[in-house]
Coordinates of C-alpha atoms and ligand atoms in Angstrom, one line a residue:
P24 CA 0.0 0.0 0.0
E25 CA 1.0 3.6 -0.5
A26 CA 2.7 5.5 2.3
I27 CA 2.2 9.1 3.2
T28 CA 4.1 11.4 5.6
V29 CA 2.2 12.6 8.6
Q30 CA 3.0 16.1 7.5
E31 CA 1.5 15.6 4.0
L32 CA -1.6 13.9 5.4
A33 CA -2.1 16.7 7.9
K34 CA -2.0 19.2 5.0
R35 CA -4.6 17.3 3.1
M36 CA -6.8 16.9 6.1
G37 CA -6.5 20.6 7.0
E38 CA -5.4 19.5 10.5
R39 CA -2.3 20.4 12.5
G40 CA 0.6 17.9 12.1
A41 CA 1.1 17.9 15.9
D42 CA -2.5 16.9 16.4
L43 CA -2.0 13.9 14.1
V44 CA 1.2 12.9 15.8
K45 CA -0.7 13.0 19.2
S46 CA -3.5 10.8 17.8
L47 CA -1.0 8.4 16.4
F48 CA 0.7 8.2 19.7
K49 CA -2.6 7.3 21.4
L50 CA -2.9 4.6 18.8
G51 CA 0.4 3.2 19.9
M52 CA 2.5 4.6 17.1
P53 CA 5.2 7.0 18.1
V54 CA 6.1 8.5 14.8
T55 CA 7.4 12.0 14.0
I56 CA 5.8 14.4 11.6
T57 CA 8.3 13.7 8.8
E58 CA 7.8 9.9 9.0
A59 CA 5.5 8.0 6.6
I60 CA 2.5 5.9 7.7
D61 CA 0.6 3.3 5.7
Q62 CA -2.7 3.8 4.1
D63 CA -4.7 1.9 6.7
T64 CA -3.3 4.0 9.4
A65 CA -4.0 7.2 7.4
E66 CA -7.6 6.1 6.9
L67 CA -8.0 5.4 10.5
L68 CA -6.7 8.9 11.3
V69 CA -9.1 10.5 8.9
E70 CA -11.9 8.5 10.4
E71 CA -10.9 9.4 13.9
F72 CA -10.7 13.1 13.1
G73 CA -14.0 12.9 11.2
H74 CA -15.5 11.1 14.1
R75 CA -14.3 13.7 16.4
I76 CA -15.7 16.5 14.3
N77 CA -19.1 14.9 14.0
R78 CA -19.5 13.6 17.5
V79 CA -17.4 15.3 19.9
S80 CA -16.2 18.6 18.5
E81 CA -17.0 21.8 20.5
S82 CA -16.0 19.7 23.5
D83 CA -12.7 19.2 25.3
V84 CA -12.4 15.6 24.2
E85 CA -9.3 15.9 22.1
I86 CA -7.8 18.9 23.7
G87 CA -4.1 18.6 23.8
V88 CA -1.7 21.1 25.1
G89 CA -1.3 23.6 22.3
G90 CA -4.8 22.7 21.1
E91 CA -7.1 25.7 21.0
Q92 CA -5.4 28.9 22.0
D93 CA -5.9 31.0 25.1
S94 CA -6.4 34.6 24.3
P95 CA -3.4 36.9 25.0
E96 CA -5.1 38.8 27.9
T97 CA -5.6 35.6 29.9
L98 CA -1.9 34.8 29.9
R99 CA 0.2 35.1 33.0
P100 CA 4.0 34.5 33.4
R101 CA 4.9 30.9 34.4
P102 CA 8.1 29.3 35.6
P103 CA 10.4 27.7 33.0
V104 CA 10.6 23.9 32.7
V105 CA 14.2 22.7 32.5
T106 CA 15.6 19.3 31.4
I107 CA 19.2 18.3 32.1
M108 CA 20.9 16.3 29.4
G109 CA 24.4 15.1 28.7
H110 CA 26.7 12.1 28.5
V111 CA 26.6 9.4 31.1
D112 CA 28.7 10.2 34.2
H113 CA 29.1 13.8 33.3
G114 CA 27.1 14.7 36.4
K115 CA 23.4 15.1 35.5
T116 CA 22.1 13.5 38.6
S117 CA 24.7 15.2 40.8
L118 CA 23.8 18.6 39.4
L119 CA 20.1 18.0 39.9
D120 CA 20.7 16.9 43.5
A121 CA 23.0 19.9 44.1
I122 CA 20.5 22.3 42.7
R123 CA 17.7 20.8 44.8
G124 CA 20.0 21.0 47.9
A125 CA 20.8 24.6 47.1
D126 CA 17.2 25.6 47.3
V127 CA 17.6 27.3 50.6
V128 CA 15.3 30.1 49.6
S129 CA 12.2 28.0 50.1
G130 CA 13.5 26.9 53.5
E131 CA 13.1 23.3 52.4
A132 CA 16.7 22.3 52.5
G133 CA 17.2 19.3 54.6
G134 CA 13.5 18.7 54.7
I135 CA 11.8 15.7 53.3
T136 CA 12.0 15.7 49.5
Q137 CA 10.0 13.3 47.6
H138 CA 10.9 11.8 44.2
I139 CA 8.0 12.6 42.0
G140 CA 9.9 13.0 38.7
A141 CA 10.0 16.8 38.8
Y142 CA 10.7 19.5 41.3
Q143 CA 10.6 23.2 41.7
V144 CA 13.3 25.5 43.1
A145 CA 12.8 29.0 44.3
L146 CA 15.2 31.7 43.2
P147 CA 16.2 34.7 45.4
D148 CA 13.7 36.9 43.7
K149 CA 11.0 34.3 44.6
S150 CA 10.5 33.3 41.0
K151 CA 10.6 29.5 40.4
V152 CA 12.2 27.0 38.1
T153 CA 10.8 23.6 37.4
F154 CA 13.3 20.8 36.8
L155 CA 12.3 17.5 35.2
D156 CA 14.0 15.0 37.3
T157 CA 14.1 12.4 34.6
P158 CA 17.5 13.2 33.0
G159 CA 18.6 11.6 29.8
H160 CA 17.5 11.6 26.2
E161 CA 15.0 8.8 26.6
A162 CA 12.4 10.8 28.5
F163 CA 13.0 13.9 26.3
T164 CA 12.8 12.1 23.0
E165 CA 10.0 9.9 24.0
M166 CA 7.8 12.8 25.1
R167 CA 8.7 14.7 22.0
A168 CA 7.8 11.7 19.8
R169 CA 4.3 11.8 21.4
G170 CA 3.9 15.5 20.6
A171 CA 4.5 16.5 24.2
N172 CA 6.9 19.4 24.3
V173 CA 7.3 19.9 28.0
T174 CA 10.7 21.4 28.1
D175 CA 11.4 25.1 27.8
I176 CA 15.2 25.1 28.4
V177 CA 17.8 22.3 28.1
I178 CA 20.9 22.3 30.3
L179 CA 23.7 20.5 28.5
V180 CA 26.1 19.1 31.1
V181 CA 29.6 18.5 29.8
A182 CA 32.4 17.2 32.1
A183 CA 35.4 19.6 31.8
D184 CA 37.8 16.7 32.1
D185 CA 36.1 14.6 29.5
G186 CA 34.8 16.9 26.8
L187 CA 32.1 16.2 24.2
K188 CA 31.1 12.5 24.0
P189 CA 28.6 10.6 21.8
Q190 CA 25.6 11.3 24.1
T191 CA 26.6 14.9 24.4
I192 CA 26.3 15.2 20.7
E193 CA 23.0 13.3 20.6
A194 CA 21.7 15.7 23.3
I195 CA 22.8 18.7 21.1
N196 CA 21.0 17.2 18.1
H197 CA 17.8 16.5 20.0
T198 CA 17.8 20.0 21.5
K199 CA 18.3 21.6 18.1
A200 CA 15.6 19.5 16.6
A201 CA 13.2 20.5 19.3
G202 CA 14.1 24.2 18.9
V203 CA 14.7 24.5 22.6
P204 CA 17.3 27.0 23.9
M205 CA 20.3 25.5 25.6
I206 CA 22.5 26.5 28.5
V207 CA 25.9 24.7 28.8
A208 CA 27.0 23.7 32.2
I209 CA 30.7 22.8 32.1
N210 CA 30.9 20.5 35.1
K211 CA 33.6 19.0 37.3
I212 CA 35.8 22.2 37.1
D213 CA 37.2 21.1 40.5
K214 CA 39.0 18.2 38.9
P215 CA 42.7 18.5 38.1
G216 CA 42.3 17.6 34.5
A217 CA 39.5 20.1 33.9
N218 CA 39.8 22.0 30.6
P219 CA 36.7 24.2 30.2
Q220 CA 38.2 26.0 27.2
K221 CA 38.6 22.7 25.3
V222 CA 34.9 22.0 25.9
R223 CA 34.0 25.4 24.4
E224 CA 36.2 24.7 21.3
E225 CA 34.6 21.3 20.8
L226 CA 31.2 22.9 21.0
L227 CA 32.1 25.2 18.2
Q228 CA 32.6 22.2 16.0
H229 CA 28.9 21.5 16.6
E230 CA 27.9 25.0 15.8
I231 CA 27.4 26.0 19.4
M232 CA 29.1 29.2 20.2
V233 CA 29.0 30.0 23.8
E234 CA 29.1 33.5 25.3
A235 CA 32.8 33.0 26.4
M236 CA 33.6 32.5 22.7
G237 CA 31.5 35.6 21.6
G238 CA 28.4 33.6 20.9
E239 CA 24.9 33.7 22.3
V240 CA 24.6 30.4 24.2
Q241 CA 25.2 30.9 27.9
D242 CA 27.9 28.8 29.5
V243 CA 28.6 28.4 33.2
E244 CA 31.5 26.6 34.8
V245 CA 30.2 24.5 37.7
S246 CA 31.1 21.8 40.1
A247 CA 28.2 19.7 41.2
L248 CA 30.5 18.1 43.7
K249 CA 31.8 21.2 45.4
K250 CA 28.5 23.1 44.7
T251 CA 30.5 25.8 42.8
N252 CA 28.6 28.4 40.7
L253 CA 25.1 26.8 41.1
D254 CA 23.8 30.3 41.7
K255 CA 25.3 31.4 38.4
L256 CA 23.6 28.5 36.7
L257 CA 20.2 29.4 38.2
E258 CA 20.8 33.0 37.1
A259 CA 21.5 31.9 33.6
I260 CA 18.2 29.9 33.6
H261 CA 16.4 33.0 35.0
L262 CA 17.8 35.2 32.2
Q263 CA 17.0 32.7 29.5
A264 CA 13.5 32.3 30.8
E265 CA 12.9 36.1 30.8
L266 CA 13.9 36.1 27.1
L267 CA 11.4 33.4 26.4
E268 CA 8.5 35.3 28.1
L269 CA 6.8 32.1 29.1
K270 CA 3.1 32.5 29.8
A271 CA 0.0 30.4 30.3
N272 CA -3.6 31.0 31.3
P273 CA -4.0 29.8 34.9
D274 CA -7.8 30.5 34.9
R275 CA -9.2 27.6 33.0
S276 CA -9.6 23.8 33.4
A277 CA -6.2 22.2 33.6
E278 CA -4.2 20.4 30.9
G279 CA -0.8 18.9 31.4
T280 CA 1.5 16.0 30.6
V281 CA 2.4 12.9 32.6
V282 CA 6.1 12.9 33.4
E283 CA 6.2 9.8 35.5
A284 CA 3.7 7.2 36.5
K285 CA 3.7 4.0 38.7
L286 CA 1.5 1.6 40.6
D287 CA 2.0 2.1 44.3
K288 CA 1.1 -0.9 46.5
G289 CA -0.6 1.2 49.1
R290 CA -1.9 4.1 47.2
G291 CA -2.7 2.7 43.8
P292 CA -1.9 4.3 40.4
L293 CA 0.1 7.5 40.8
A294 CA 1.0 10.0 38.1
T295 CA 3.2 13.0 38.3
V296 CA 1.5 15.6 36.1
L297 CA 3.2 18.8 34.9
V298 CA 0.4 21.3 34.6
Q299 CA 0.9 23.3 31.5
R300 CA -2.1 25.5 31.5
G301 CA -5.1 26.1 33.7
T302 CA -5.2 25.1 37.4
L303 CA -5.6 21.6 38.6
R304 CA -7.7 21.1 41.7
V305 CA -8.6 18.4 44.1
G306 CA -12.0 17.0 42.9
D307 CA -11.3 17.7 39.2
I308 CA -12.4 15.0 36.8
F309 CA -9.9 14.1 34.2
V310 CA -8.9 11.9 31.3
V311 CA -5.4 10.8 30.8
G312 CA -4.8 8.6 27.8
A313 CA -7.8 6.3 27.9
I314 CA -8.0 6.4 31.7
S315 CA -10.4 8.5 33.5
G316 CA -10.4 9.6 37.1
K317 CA -11.0 12.2 39.8
V318 CA -8.3 14.0 41.6
R319 CA -8.5 12.5 45.1
A320 CA -5.3 14.2 46.4
M321 CA -2.3 16.0 45.1
I322 CA 1.2 15.9 46.6
D323 CA 4.0 18.3 45.7
D324 CA 7.7 17.7 45.4
K325 CA 8.2 18.5 49.1
G326 CA 5.8 15.7 50.1
R327 CA 3.0 18.1 51.1
Q328 CA -0.6 17.8 50.2
V329 CA -1.8 20.6 48.0
K330 CA -5.3 21.7 46.9
E331 CA -4.3 23.2 43.6
A332 CA -1.5 23.4 41.1
G333 CA -1.0 26.0 38.4
P334 CA 1.0 26.2 35.2
S335 CA 4.6 24.7 35.3
V336 CA 3.8 23.1 38.7
P337 CA 4.5 19.3 39.0
V338 CA 2.2 17.4 41.3
E339 CA 1.6 13.8 42.0
V340 CA -2.0 12.9 41.4
L341 CA -4.0 10.3 43.2
G342 CA -7.3 9.0 42.0
L343 CA -6.5 7.3 38.7
S344 CA -8.2 4.1 37.6
G345 CA -5.0 2.8 35.8
V346 CA -1.4 3.7 35.2
P347 CA -0.8 6.0 32.3
S348 CA 2.5 6.4 30.4
A349 CA 5.0 9.2 30.5
G350 CA 4.0 11.7 27.8
D351 CA 0.3 11.1 28.1
L352 CA -1.8 14.2 27.9
F353 CA -3.8 15.0 31.0
T354 CA -7.1 16.8 30.4
V355 CA -9.7 18.0 33.0
V356 CA -13.2 17.6 31.7
E357 CA -16.5 19.0 33.0
N358 CA -18.1 15.8 34.5
D359 CA -18.0 12.1 35.0
A360 CA -20.2 11.3 32.0
R361 CA -17.9 13.3 29.8
A362 CA -14.9 11.6 31.3
R363 CA -16.3 8.1 30.7
E364 CA -17.4 9.0 27.2
V365 CA -14.0 10.4 26.3
A366 CA -12.1 7.5 27.9
A367 CA -14.4 4.9 26.2
Y368 CA -14.0 6.6 22.9
R369 CA -10.3 6.6 23.1
Q370 CA -10.3 3.0 24.1
T371 CA -12.5 2.1 21.1
V372 CA -10.0 3.7 18.8
I373 CA -7.1 1.9 20.5
D374 CA -8.9 -1.5 20.3
R375 CA -10.0 -1.1 16.7
K376 CA -6.5 -0.2 15.7
R377 CA -5.2 -3.3 17.5
T378 CA -7.7 -5.7 15.8
T379 CA -7.6 -4.2 12.3
T380 CA -3.9 -4.1 11.8
A381 CA -0.8 -6.0 12.7
P382 CA 1.1 -4.7 15.7
V383 CA 3.0 -1.7 14.7
N384 CA 6.6 -1.5 15.6
L385 CA 9.5 0.6 14.4
E386 CA 10.5 -2.0 11.8
N387 CA 7.2 -2.1 10.0
I388 CA 6.9 1.7 10.2
F389 CA 10.1 1.9 8.4
A390 CA 9.2 -0.9 6.0
S391 CA 6.0 0.9 5.1
K392 CA 8.1 3.8 3.8
E393 CA 9.5 1.7 0.9
Ligands
GDP3 P1 25.2 11.2 35.4 O1 25.4 9.8 34.9 O2 25.4 12.2 34.3 O3 23.9 11.4 36.1 O4 26.4 11.5 36.4 P2 26.5 11.4 38.0 O5 25.8 12.6 38.6 O6 26.0 10.1 38.4 O7 28.0 11.6 38.2 C1 29.0 10.6 37.8 C2 30.2 10.7 38.7 O8 30.8 11.9 38.6 C3 29.9 10.5 40.1 O9 30.9 9.7 40.7 C4 29.9 11.9 40.7 O10 30.3 11.9 42.1 C5 31.0 12.5 39.8 N1 30.8 14.0 39.7 C6 29.6 14.6 39.4 N2 29.8 15.9 39.4 C7 31.1 16.1 39.8 C8 31.9 17.3 39.9 O11 31.5 18.5 39.8 N3 33.2 17.1 40.3 C9 33.7 15.9 40.5 N4 35.0 15.8 40.8 N5 33.0 14.8 40.3 C10 31.7 14.9 40.0
MG4 MG1 22.4 10.0 36.4

């Protein structure tokens, strides 16, 4: 059968490519906009979108982040969401821990911190930064493949005694492809063999010109181990965030993305949701993937119960009827009936896809291109 790229299909359908990618993801096919899909899949998409238009348009069924726009006057500043990437052993985890520990401003240092997959740090001016605590390219690329762009800024960690390595270069490429601004953290400057200048020169070969070389990309020399220059790194994030003028409408029903999910023996299914617009409240009814639920309780990164969470705030949500996947869209809907309808509808689409076509894997997606 003929193959068509997602982009071309979107054009023909008069839909946004990103919306098609999202739908494909829900159907179990993580493809990017430039990849080709087979005719059956294309038909299913057309059907799904048609179905949606006939039956459930004017509703919030298929809302994804970046779906219908909030009007400019509803937008308020929101904290930046930061992901740390870099080669293994270059200090991603150490840096995340050091930054979290350096959060003395909120008075939480030494207190009980909870691993929920993301956390917020307060800066001296009381503004906040959200870190995704799932370092590495897997989380980043996987979420991006599902059309979920949760990261505003990437911090590229490069060990000063080791220089650019394969995963550093991969991270650079992913960041460029996502169009996300980068800050370079040259780590391990405490080590005898540290050579930050060599790192800057190597970055040049990958078309990254840091400020110290007269370019625009901020670079900060740090030591996660000795906790050197962490304040400078946070300042760099703050500055970059100001340039981005990040905003969201907090006064609407919440939408977000799952950054981590698990089944807890005592508490049942748990998902950490990064709220991206609107405000999530205890009691809200939601759909995440094909799972519906009602927010029974929310727990923040400091282990405290909270009643609400606004844009860029990560919270662990209790009250799910199943375990979603990282990257799943989380959408608050108006009532139970709507939640069940949306969840059932999504499940039908998923089931039909499973029974009508062979399981899709990377191999046959590539094969269908030929
Ligand atoms: P990841 O794989 O990128 O998450 O790297 P880790 O944070 O696990 O760090 C790898 C190793 O490098 C560990 O043994 C750390 O203690 C060490 N390390 C991390 N940051 C620094 C640093 O700034 N200076 C020194 N000397 N060692 C560091
Ligand atoms: Mg690590």
